[in-house]
């Protein structure tokens, strides 16, 4: 019995020796590292510097102004409005996208006929770019010739026709619904993978014990989807905080500033008003907001996973 032990020891030593760092590995790492440095690290360092300047983004006049940009951000009603719109839109999107994604995943999981076709139909909107999706919805919701108002008029509900994109009461709702339509299919795939990993025997045993559909979902399905919920909620939260395409195409931040979010405000002040320094400072603020919310959200969701 001693010989196998010696051989296994030699095998382990040989494997350990093979894992030793080899200098030629640098030749494989170097190209990616150079690209990452040029397009991520250097611009990030530059953004930190420009956030303390009054640069307009074009001229060579870069004046260092210290914390003046951040003081203006703290006191600006426009920034406060954009932050409020961002938080409202983010919370709404995280809730609705994940709710509809779970419902769609459960529906597709139960369908036995043409399940792949239904899966493709629900996933298709995620393949569209935000610009294309925004144009499609902008035409659908147009007050004069949009299909939504025309359909309402034809079925006798003409009194409910509204200017979806021009009325402050409905503009944010239009962006919310269009974004949910586009994003729910992506998270559906993640939830569907989680559902198909749940042993059917558990639901069958619960059904035999008298549990109804809601009780099975509440006490079996949803707890076992905890990992998928964590991933989807973090991804949807980050995506919502960075929403830009739909707003740019559908409302341009209007009417007024009703749909202006932090991301769109960064674009407007940086490229529209030529205040690159202020826009960069606002981008730094948004980065830390996303970082703090993400860390906080992950900790809560991971704690929930352990409890379940």
mmCIF file of C-alpha atoms in Angstrom:
data_model
loop_
_atom_site.group_PDB
_atom_site.id
_atom_site.type_symbol
_atom_site.label_atom_id
_atom_site.label_comp_id
_atom_site.label_asym_id
_atom_site.label_seq_id
_atom_site.Cartn_x
_atom_site.Cartn_y
_atom_site.Cartn_z
ATOM 1 C CA UNK A 1 0.000 0.000 0.000
ATOM 2 C CA UNK A 2 3.006 2.341 0.368
ATOM 3 C CA UNK A 3 3.799 2.507 -3.384
ATOM 4 C CA UNK A 4 0.564 4.292 -4.418
ATOM 5 C CA UNK A 5 1.147 6.882 -1.699
ATOM 6 C CA UNK A 6 4.619 7.637 -3.061
ATOM 7 C CA UNK A 7 3.330 7.831 -6.613
ATOM 8 C CA UNK A 8 0.502 10.156 -5.599
ATOM 9 C CA UNK A 9 3.020 12.368 -3.802
ATOM 10 C CA UNK A 10 5.181 12.550 -6.922
ATOM 11 C CA UNK A 11 2.141 13.313 -9.059
ATOM 12 C CA UNK A 12 1.112 16.154 -6.735
ATOM 13 C CA UNK A 13 4.659 17.554 -6.756
ATOM 14 C CA UNK A 14 4.764 17.383 -10.555
ATOM 15 C CA UNK A 15 1.398 19.136 -10.847
ATOM 16 C CA UNK A 16 2.514 21.820 -8.413
ATOM 17 C CA UNK A 17 5.697 22.333 -10.408
ATOM 18 C CA UNK A 18 3.723 22.747 -13.634
ATOM 19 C CA UNK A 19 1.661 25.561 -12.066
ATOM 20 C CA UNK A 20 4.791 27.617 -11.442
ATOM 21 C CA UNK A 21 4.694 31.080 -13.012
ATOM 22 C CA UNK A 22 6.303 31.231 -16.438
ATOM 23 C CA UNK A 23 7.719 34.580 -17.694
ATOM 24 C CA UNK A 24 6.468 34.017 -21.243
ATOM 25 C CA UNK A 25 2.895 34.361 -19.918
ATOM 26 C CA UNK A 26 3.497 38.123 -19.970
ATOM 27 C CA UNK A 27 3.384 38.054 -23.774
ATOM 28 C CA UNK A 28 -0.221 36.801 -23.586
ATOM 29 C CA UNK A 29 -1.273 39.219 -20.858
ATOM 30 C CA UNK A 30 0.453 42.327 -22.199
ATOM 31 C CA UNK A 31 -1.832 43.120 -25.188
ATOM 32 C CA UNK A 32 -5.003 43.004 -23.088
ATOM 33 C CA UNK A 33 -3.349 44.913 -20.268
ATOM 34 C CA UNK A 34 -2.230 47.681 -22.649
ATOM 35 C CA UNK A 35 -5.719 48.025 -24.142
ATOM 36 C CA UNK A 36 -7.326 48.027 -20.696
ATOM 37 C CA UNK A 37 -4.881 50.675 -19.497
ATOM 38 C CA UNK A 38 -5.423 52.925 -22.522
ATOM 39 C CA UNK A 39 -9.212 52.685 -22.647
ATOM 40 C CA UNK A 40 -10.150 52.237 -18.961
ATOM 41 C CA UNK A 41 -7.437 53.197 -16.472
ATOM 42 C CA UNK A 42 -6.111 56.303 -18.234
ATOM 43 C CA UNK A 43 -9.587 57.769 -18.987
ATOM 44 C CA UNK A 44 -10.656 57.082 -15.404
ATOM 45 C CA UNK A 45 -7.656 58.934 -13.990
ATOM 46 C CA UNK A 46 -8.282 61.746 -16.474
ATOM 47 C CA UNK A 47 -11.930 61.963 -15.412
ATOM 48 C CA UNK A 48 -10.946 62.351 -11.777
ATOM 49 C CA UNK A 49 -8.653 65.246 -12.727
ATOM 50 C CA UNK A 50 -11.142 66.989 -15.031
ATOM 51 C CA UNK A 51 -13.851 66.828 -12.369
ATOM 52 C CA UNK A 52 -11.878 69.496 -10.498
ATOM 53 C CA UNK A 53 -11.628 71.815 -13.519
ATOM 54 C CA UNK A 54 -13.834 74.143 -15.577
ATOM 55 C CA UNK A 55 -12.838 72.577 -18.920
ATOM 56 C CA UNK A 56 -15.329 72.958 -21.779
ATOM 57 C CA UNK A 57 -14.212 69.770 -23.524
ATOM 58 C CA UNK A 58 -12.778 71.522 -26.602
ATOM 59 C CA UNK A 59 -10.295 74.261 -25.809
ATOM 60 C CA UNK A 60 -6.864 73.866 -24.264
ATOM 61 C CA UNK A 61 -7.894 76.125 -21.380
ATOM 62 C CA UNK A 62 -8.197 73.782 -18.406
ATOM 63 C CA UNK A 63 -8.520 75.757 -15.174
ATOM 64 C CA UNK A 64 -8.320 73.993 -11.837
ATOM 65 C CA UNK A 65 -11.235 75.120 -9.627
ATOM 66 C CA UNK A 66 -11.050 72.652 -6.744
ATOM 67 C CA UNK A 67 -14.358 71.468 -5.312
ATOM 68 C CA UNK A 68 -16.470 74.136 -7.051
ATOM 69 C CA UNK A 69 -18.153 71.592 -9.352
ATOM 70 C CA UNK A 70 -19.122 69.356 -6.431
ATOM 71 C CA UNK A 71 -20.440 72.339 -4.441
ATOM 72 C CA UNK A 72 -22.619 73.278 -7.419
ATOM 73 C CA UNK A 73 -23.865 69.693 -7.688
ATOM 74 C CA UNK A 74 -24.825 69.764 -3.997
ATOM 75 C CA UNK A 75 -26.783 73.014 -4.396
ATOM 76 C CA UNK A 76 -28.253 72.562 -7.897
ATOM 77 C CA UNK A 77 -32.073 72.074 -8.063
ATOM 78 C CA UNK A 78 -31.635 70.581 -11.533
ATOM 79 C CA UNK A 79 -29.292 67.901 -10.194
ATOM 80 C CA UNK A 80 -31.692 67.210 -7.320
ATOM 81 C CA UNK A 81 -34.535 66.780 -9.816
ATOM 82 C CA UNK A 82 -32.413 64.442 -11.974
ATOM 83 C CA UNK A 83 -31.434 62.406 -8.901
ATOM 84 C CA UNK A 84 -35.072 62.116 -7.851
ATOM 85 C CA UNK A 85 -36.101 60.979 -11.347
ATOM 86 C CA UNK A 86 -33.232 58.482 -11.391
ATOM 87 C CA UNK A 87 -34.196 56.928 -8.053
ATOM 88 C CA UNK A 88 -37.909 56.725 -8.928
ATOM 89 C CA UNK A 89 -37.161 55.151 -12.293
ATOM 90 C CA UNK A 90 -34.607 52.751 -10.795
ATOM 91 C CA UNK A 91 -36.889 51.471 -8.040
ATOM 92 C CA UNK A 92 -39.796 51.072 -10.474
ATOM 93 C CA UNK A 93 -37.692 49.255 -13.058
ATOM 94 C CA UNK A 94 -36.087 46.880 -10.557
ATOM 95 C CA UNK A 95 -39.497 45.873 -9.212
ATOM 96 C CA UNK A 96 -41.400 45.636 -12.508
ATOM 97 C CA UNK A 97 -38.655 44.059 -14.623
ATOM 98 C CA UNK A 98 -38.033 41.303 -12.094
ATOM 99 C CA UNK A 99 -41.747 40.759 -11.456
ATOM 100 C CA UNK A 100 -42.567 40.340 -15.137
ATOM 101 C CA UNK A 101 -39.392 38.314 -15.723
ATOM 102 C CA UNK A 102 -40.386 35.796 -13.038
ATOM 103 C CA UNK A 103 -43.931 35.572 -14.427
ATOM 104 C CA UNK A 104 -42.663 35.037 -17.975
ATOM 105 C CA UNK A 105 -40.127 32.446 -16.801
ATOM 106 C CA UNK A 106 -42.807 30.493 -14.959
ATOM 107 C CA UNK A 107 -45.095 30.685 -17.989
ATOM 108 C CA UNK A 108 -42.410 29.446 -20.395
ATOM 109 C CA UNK A 109 -41.358 26.750 -17.930
ATOM 110 C CA UNK A 110 -44.903 25.359 -17.800
ATOM 111 C CA UNK A 111 -45.535 25.452 -21.564
ATOM 112 C CA UNK A 112 -44.884 22.124 -23.232
ATOM 113 C CA UNK A 113 -45.870 23.012 -26.804
ATOM 114 C CA UNK A 114 -43.883 25.622 -28.762
ATOM 115 C CA UNK A 115 -41.927 26.587 -25.632
ATOM 116 C CA UNK A 116 -38.870 27.619 -27.668
ATOM 117 C CA UNK A 117 -40.982 29.928 -29.833
ATOM 118 C CA UNK A 118 -42.466 31.645 -26.774
ATOM 119 C CA UNK A 119 -38.997 31.949 -25.262
ATOM 120 C CA UNK A 120 -37.717 33.580 -28.456
ATOM 121 C CA UNK A 121 -40.666 35.984 -28.642
ATOM 122 C CA UNK A 122 -40.184 37.191 -25.071
ATOM 123 C CA UNK A 123 -36.425 37.472 -25.478
ATOM 124 C CA UNK A 124 -36.498 39.256 -28.840
ATOM 125 C CA UNK A 125 -36.931 42.837 -27.462
ATOM 126 C CA UNK A 126 -33.610 42.571 -25.628
ATOM 127 C CA UNK A 127 -31.835 42.178 -28.973
ATOM 128 C CA UNK A 128 -32.959 45.642 -30.082
ATOM 129 C CA UNK A 129 -30.694 48.571 -29.304
ATOM 130 C CA UNK A 130 -32.058 51.231 -26.987
ATOM 131 C CA UNK A 131 -32.081 53.715 -29.882
ATOM 132 C CA UNK A 132 -34.174 51.467 -32.144
ATOM 133 C CA UNK A 133 -36.532 50.592 -29.316
ATOM 134 C CA UNK A 134 -36.906 54.277 -28.444
ATOM 135 C CA UNK A 135 -37.830 55.205 -32.026
ATOM 136 C CA UNK A 136 -40.390 52.385 -32.221
ATOM 137 C CA UNK A 137 -42.077 53.387 -28.972
ATOM 138 C CA UNK A 138 -41.916 57.089 -29.826
ATOM 139 C CA UNK A 139 -43.895 56.387 -33.010
ATOM 140 C CA UNK A 140 -46.343 54.119 -31.197
ATOM 141 C CA UNK A 141 -47.017 56.746 -28.515
ATOM 142 C CA UNK A 142 -47.165 59.766 -30.838
ATOM 143 C CA UNK A 143 -50.204 61.879 -29.982
ATOM 144 C CA UNK A 144 -51.295 62.497 -33.602
ATOM 145 C CA UNK A 145 -50.625 59.250 -35.459
ATOM 146 C CA UNK A 146 -49.421 56.799 -32.794
ATOM 147 C CA UNK A 147 -50.973 53.347 -32.870
ATOM 148 C CA UNK A 148 -51.793 53.460 -29.132
ATOM 149 C CA UNK A 149 -54.057 56.514 -29.379
ATOM 150 C CA UNK A 150 -55.563 55.299 -32.653
ATOM 151 C CA UNK A 151 -56.390 51.944 -31.063
ATOM 152 C CA UNK A 152 -57.987 53.643 -28.054
ATOM 153 C CA UNK A 153 -60.100 55.792 -30.373
ATOM 154 C CA UNK A 154 -61.248 52.820 -32.452
ATOM 155 C CA UNK A 155 -62.420 50.795 -29.462
ATOM 156 C CA UNK A 156 -64.422 53.718 -28.079
ATOM 157 C CA UNK A 157 -61.912 54.948 -25.521
ATOM 158 C CA UNK A 158 -60.994 58.181 -27.294
ATOM 159 C CA UNK A 159 -61.374 60.099 -24.027
ATOM 160 C CA UNK A 160 -58.253 58.285 -22.766
ATOM 161 C CA UNK A 161 -56.017 59.422 -25.607
ATOM 162 C CA UNK A 162 -53.220 61.546 -24.158
ATOM 163 C CA UNK A 163 -49.917 63.043 -25.219
ATOM 164 C CA UNK A 164 -47.839 60.226 -23.759
ATOM 165 C CA UNK A 165 -44.478 61.862 -24.391
ATOM 166 C CA UNK A 166 -45.462 65.532 -24.097
ATOM 167 C CA UNK A 167 -47.504 65.431 -20.904
ATOM 168 C CA UNK A 168 -45.424 65.580 -17.681
ATOM 169 C CA UNK A 169 -47.852 63.175 -16.009
ATOM 170 C CA UNK A 170 -47.261 60.366 -18.516
ATOM 171 C CA UNK A 171 -43.784 60.863 -19.998
ATOM 172 C CA UNK A 172 -41.946 58.975 -17.257
ATOM 173 C CA UNK A 173 -44.583 56.224 -17.349
ATOM 174 C CA UNK A 174 -43.994 55.804 -21.098
ATOM 175 C CA UNK A 175 -40.251 55.408 -20.583
ATOM 176 C CA UNK A 176 -40.834 52.986 -17.712
ATOM 177 C CA UNK A 177 -43.174 50.710 -19.679
ATOM 178 C CA UNK A 178 -40.997 50.678 -22.792
ATOM 179 C CA UNK A 179 -37.902 49.809 -20.740
ATOM 180 C CA UNK A 180 -39.709 46.992 -18.925
ATOM 181 C CA UNK A 181 -40.834 45.633 -22.301
ATOM 182 C CA UNK A 182 -37.239 45.620 -23.508
ATOM 183 C CA UNK A 183 -35.515 44.276 -20.389
ATOM 184 C CA UNK A 184 -37.864 41.680 -18.894
ATOM 185 C CA UNK A 185 -36.970 39.027 -21.477
ATOM 186 C CA UNK A 186 -33.283 39.160 -20.573
ATOM 187 C CA UNK A 187 -33.918 38.498 -16.886
ATOM 188 C CA UNK A 188 -36.507 35.877 -17.837
ATOM 189 C CA UNK A 189 -33.703 33.689 -19.233
ATOM 190 C CA UNK A 190 -31.815 33.858 -15.926
ATOM 191 C CA UNK A 191 -34.912 33.016 -13.904
ATOM 192 C CA UNK A 192 -35.813 30.233 -16.325
ATOM 193 C CA UNK A 193 -32.417 28.625 -15.777
ATOM 194 C CA UNK A 194 -33.019 28.831 -12.028
ATOM 195 C CA UNK A 195 -36.495 27.306 -12.339
ATOM 196 C CA UNK A 196 -35.237 24.401 -14.405
ATOM 197 C CA UNK A 197 -32.659 23.656 -11.723
ATOM 198 C CA UNK A 198 -35.359 23.126 -9.055
ATOM 199 C CA UNK A 199 -36.188 19.422 -8.576
ATOM 200 C CA UNK A 200 -39.799 18.766 -9.575
ATOM 201 C CA UNK A 201 -40.093 16.207 -6.800
ATOM 202 C CA UNK A 202 -40.219 19.003 -4.231
ATOM 203 C CA UNK A 203 -43.297 20.619 -5.795
ATOM 204 C CA UNK A 204 -44.910 17.239 -6.323
ATOM 205 C CA UNK A 205 -44.386 16.315 -2.665
ATOM 206 C CA UNK A 206 -45.810 19.679 -1.573
ATOM 207 C CA UNK A 207 -48.814 19.182 -3.843
ATOM 208 C CA UNK A 208 -49.471 15.773 -2.308
ATOM 209 C CA UNK A 209 -49.310 17.392 1.131
ATOM 210 C CA UNK A 210 -52.047 19.821 0.065
ATOM 211 C CA UNK A 211 -50.034 22.943 -0.818
ATOM 212 C CA UNK A 212 -51.636 25.117 -3.501
ATOM 213 C CA UNK A 213 -49.775 26.892 -6.296
ATOM 214 C CA UNK A 214 -49.096 30.071 -4.317
ATOM 215 C CA UNK A 215 -47.831 28.135 -1.298
ATOM 216 C CA UNK A 216 -45.489 26.116 -3.507
ATOM 217 C CA UNK A 217 -44.128 29.315 -5.059
ATOM 218 C CA UNK A 218 -43.805 31.109 -1.713
ATOM 219 C CA UNK A 219 -42.110 28.325 0.237
ATOM 220 C CA UNK A 220 -40.272 26.326 -2.454
ATOM 221 C CA UNK A 221 -39.799 28.065 -5.792
ATOM 222 C CA UNK A 222 -39.006 31.610 -4.674
ATOM 223 C CA UNK A 223 -36.510 30.656 -1.919
ATOM 224 C CA UNK A 224 -34.659 28.384 -4.349
ATOM 225 C CA UNK A 225 -34.497 31.266 -6.857
ATOM 226 C CA UNK A 226 -32.603 33.418 -4.349
ATOM 227 C CA UNK A 227 -29.363 33.294 -6.342
ATOM 228 C CA UNK A 228 -31.124 34.280 -9.571
ATOM 229 C CA UNK A 229 -32.974 37.075 -7.785
ATOM 230 C CA UNK A 230 -29.685 38.501 -6.498
ATOM 231 C CA UNK A 231 -28.104 38.517 -9.954
ATOM 232 C CA UNK A 232 -31.143 39.938 -11.734
ATOM 233 C CA UNK A 233 -31.833 42.661 -9.191
ATOM 234 C CA UNK A 234 -28.227 43.876 -9.215
ATOM 235 C CA UNK A 235 -28.084 43.874 -13.018
ATOM 236 C CA UNK A 236 -31.439 45.636 -13.396
ATOM 237 C CA UNK A 237 -30.494 48.216 -10.771
ATOM 238 C CA UNK A 238 -27.206 49.088 -12.488
ATOM 239 C CA UNK A 239 -28.920 49.201 -15.891
ATOM 240 C CA UNK A 240 -31.673 51.489 -14.563
ATOM 241 C CA UNK A 241 -29.219 53.900 -12.967
ATOM 242 C CA UNK A 242 -27.436 54.238 -16.318
ATOM 243 C CA UNK A 243 -30.531 54.546 -18.550
ATOM 244 C CA UNK A 244 -29.876 56.893 -21.446
ATOM 245 C CA UNK A 245 -30.948 55.712 -24.923
ATOM 246 C CA UNK A 246 -34.700 55.661 -24.342
ATOM 247 C CA UNK A 247 -34.732 59.125 -22.793
ATOM 248 C CA UNK A 248 -32.546 60.601 -25.547
ATOM 249 C CA UNK A 249 -34.824 59.332 -28.320
ATOM 250 C CA UNK A 250 -38.283 59.485 -26.736
ATOM 251 C CA UNK A 251 -38.332 62.676 -24.655
ATOM 252 C CA UNK A 252 -34.910 64.384 -24.766
ATOM 253 C CA UNK A 253 -35.248 64.806 -21.008
ATOM 254 C CA UNK A 254 -38.575 66.627 -21.335
ATOM 255 C CA UNK A 255 -41.159 67.880 -21.178
ATOM 256 C CA UNK A 256 -39.159 70.487 -19.297
ATOM 257 C CA UNK A 257 -36.881 68.416 -17.063
ATOM 258 C CA UNK A 258 -39.502 65.822 -16.095
ATOM 259 C CA UNK A 259 -37.620 62.802 -17.463
ATOM 260 C CA UNK A 260 -34.061 64.050 -17.067
ATOM 261 C CA UNK A 261 -31.944 61.519 -15.169
ATOM 262 C CA UNK A 262 -28.379 61.810 -13.897
ATOM 263 C CA UNK A 263 -26.954 59.971 -16.905
ATOM 264 C CA UNK A 264 -28.802 62.171 -19.362
ATOM 265 C CA UNK A 265 -27.892 65.296 -17.403
ATOM 266 C CA UNK A 266 -24.213 64.330 -17.658
ATOM 267 C CA UNK A 267 -24.587 64.169 -21.434
ATOM 268 C CA UNK A 268 -26.527 67.452 -21.650
ATOM 269 C CA UNK A 269 -24.130 69.556 -19.585
ATOM 270 C CA UNK A 270 -21.000 67.876 -20.916
ATOM 271 C CA UNK A 271 -21.726 67.961 -24.651
ATOM 272 C CA UNK A 272 -24.766 70.217 -25.014
ATOM 273 C CA UNK A 273 -23.686 73.021 -22.689
ATOM 274 C CA UNK A 274 -19.919 72.431 -23.112
ATOM 275 C CA UNK A 275 -19.318 72.044 -19.378
ATOM 276 C CA UNK A 276 -17.167 68.945 -19.502
ATOM 277 C CA UNK A 277 -15.648 69.564 -16.089
ATOM 278 C CA UNK A 278 -19.033 69.772 -14.384
ATOM 279 C CA UNK A 279 -20.323 66.778 -16.345
ATOM 280 C CA UNK A 280 -17.296 64.720 -15.320
ATOM 281 C CA UNK A 281 -17.797 65.664 -11.675
ATOM 282 C CA UNK A 282 -21.408 64.562 -11.964
ATOM 283 C CA UNK A 283 -20.239 61.287 -13.499
ATOM 284 C CA UNK A 284 -17.967 60.731 -10.483
ATOM 285 C CA UNK A 285 -20.958 61.289 -8.192
ATOM 286 C CA UNK A 286 -23.046 58.808 -10.199
ATOM 287 C CA UNK A 287 -20.223 56.248 -10.032
ATOM 288 C CA UNK A 288 -20.136 56.392 -6.228
ATOM 289 C CA UNK A 289 -23.943 56.263 -6.029
ATOM 290 C CA UNK A 290 -23.951 53.081 -8.130
ATOM 291 C CA UNK A 291 -21.082 51.613 -6.087
ATOM 292 C CA UNK A 292 -22.734 52.295 -2.724
ATOM 293 C CA UNK A 293 -26.179 51.059 -3.789
ATOM 294 C CA UNK A 294 -24.722 47.936 -5.401
ATOM 295 C CA UNK A 295 -22.662 46.980 -2.336
ATOM 296 C CA UNK A 296 -25.633 47.631 -0.050
ATOM 297 C CA UNK A 297 -28.006 45.667 -2.286
ATOM 298 C CA UNK A 298 -25.674 42.677 -2.654
ATOM 299 C CA UNK A 299 -25.150 42.463 1.118
ATOM 300 C CA UNK A 300 -28.911 42.493 1.769
ATOM 301 C CA UNK A 301 -29.680 39.939 -0.937
ATOM 302 C CA UNK A 302 -26.860 37.620 0.100
ATOM 303 C CA UNK A 303 -28.060 37.778 3.698
ATOM 304 C CA UNK A 304 -31.532 36.875 2.440
ATOM 305 C CA UNK A 305 -30.073 33.902 0.529
ATOM 306 C CA UNK A 306 -28.486 32.584 3.730
ATOM 307 C CA UNK A 307 -31.699 33.026 5.710
ATOM 308 C CA UNK A 308 -33.692 31.167 3.090
#
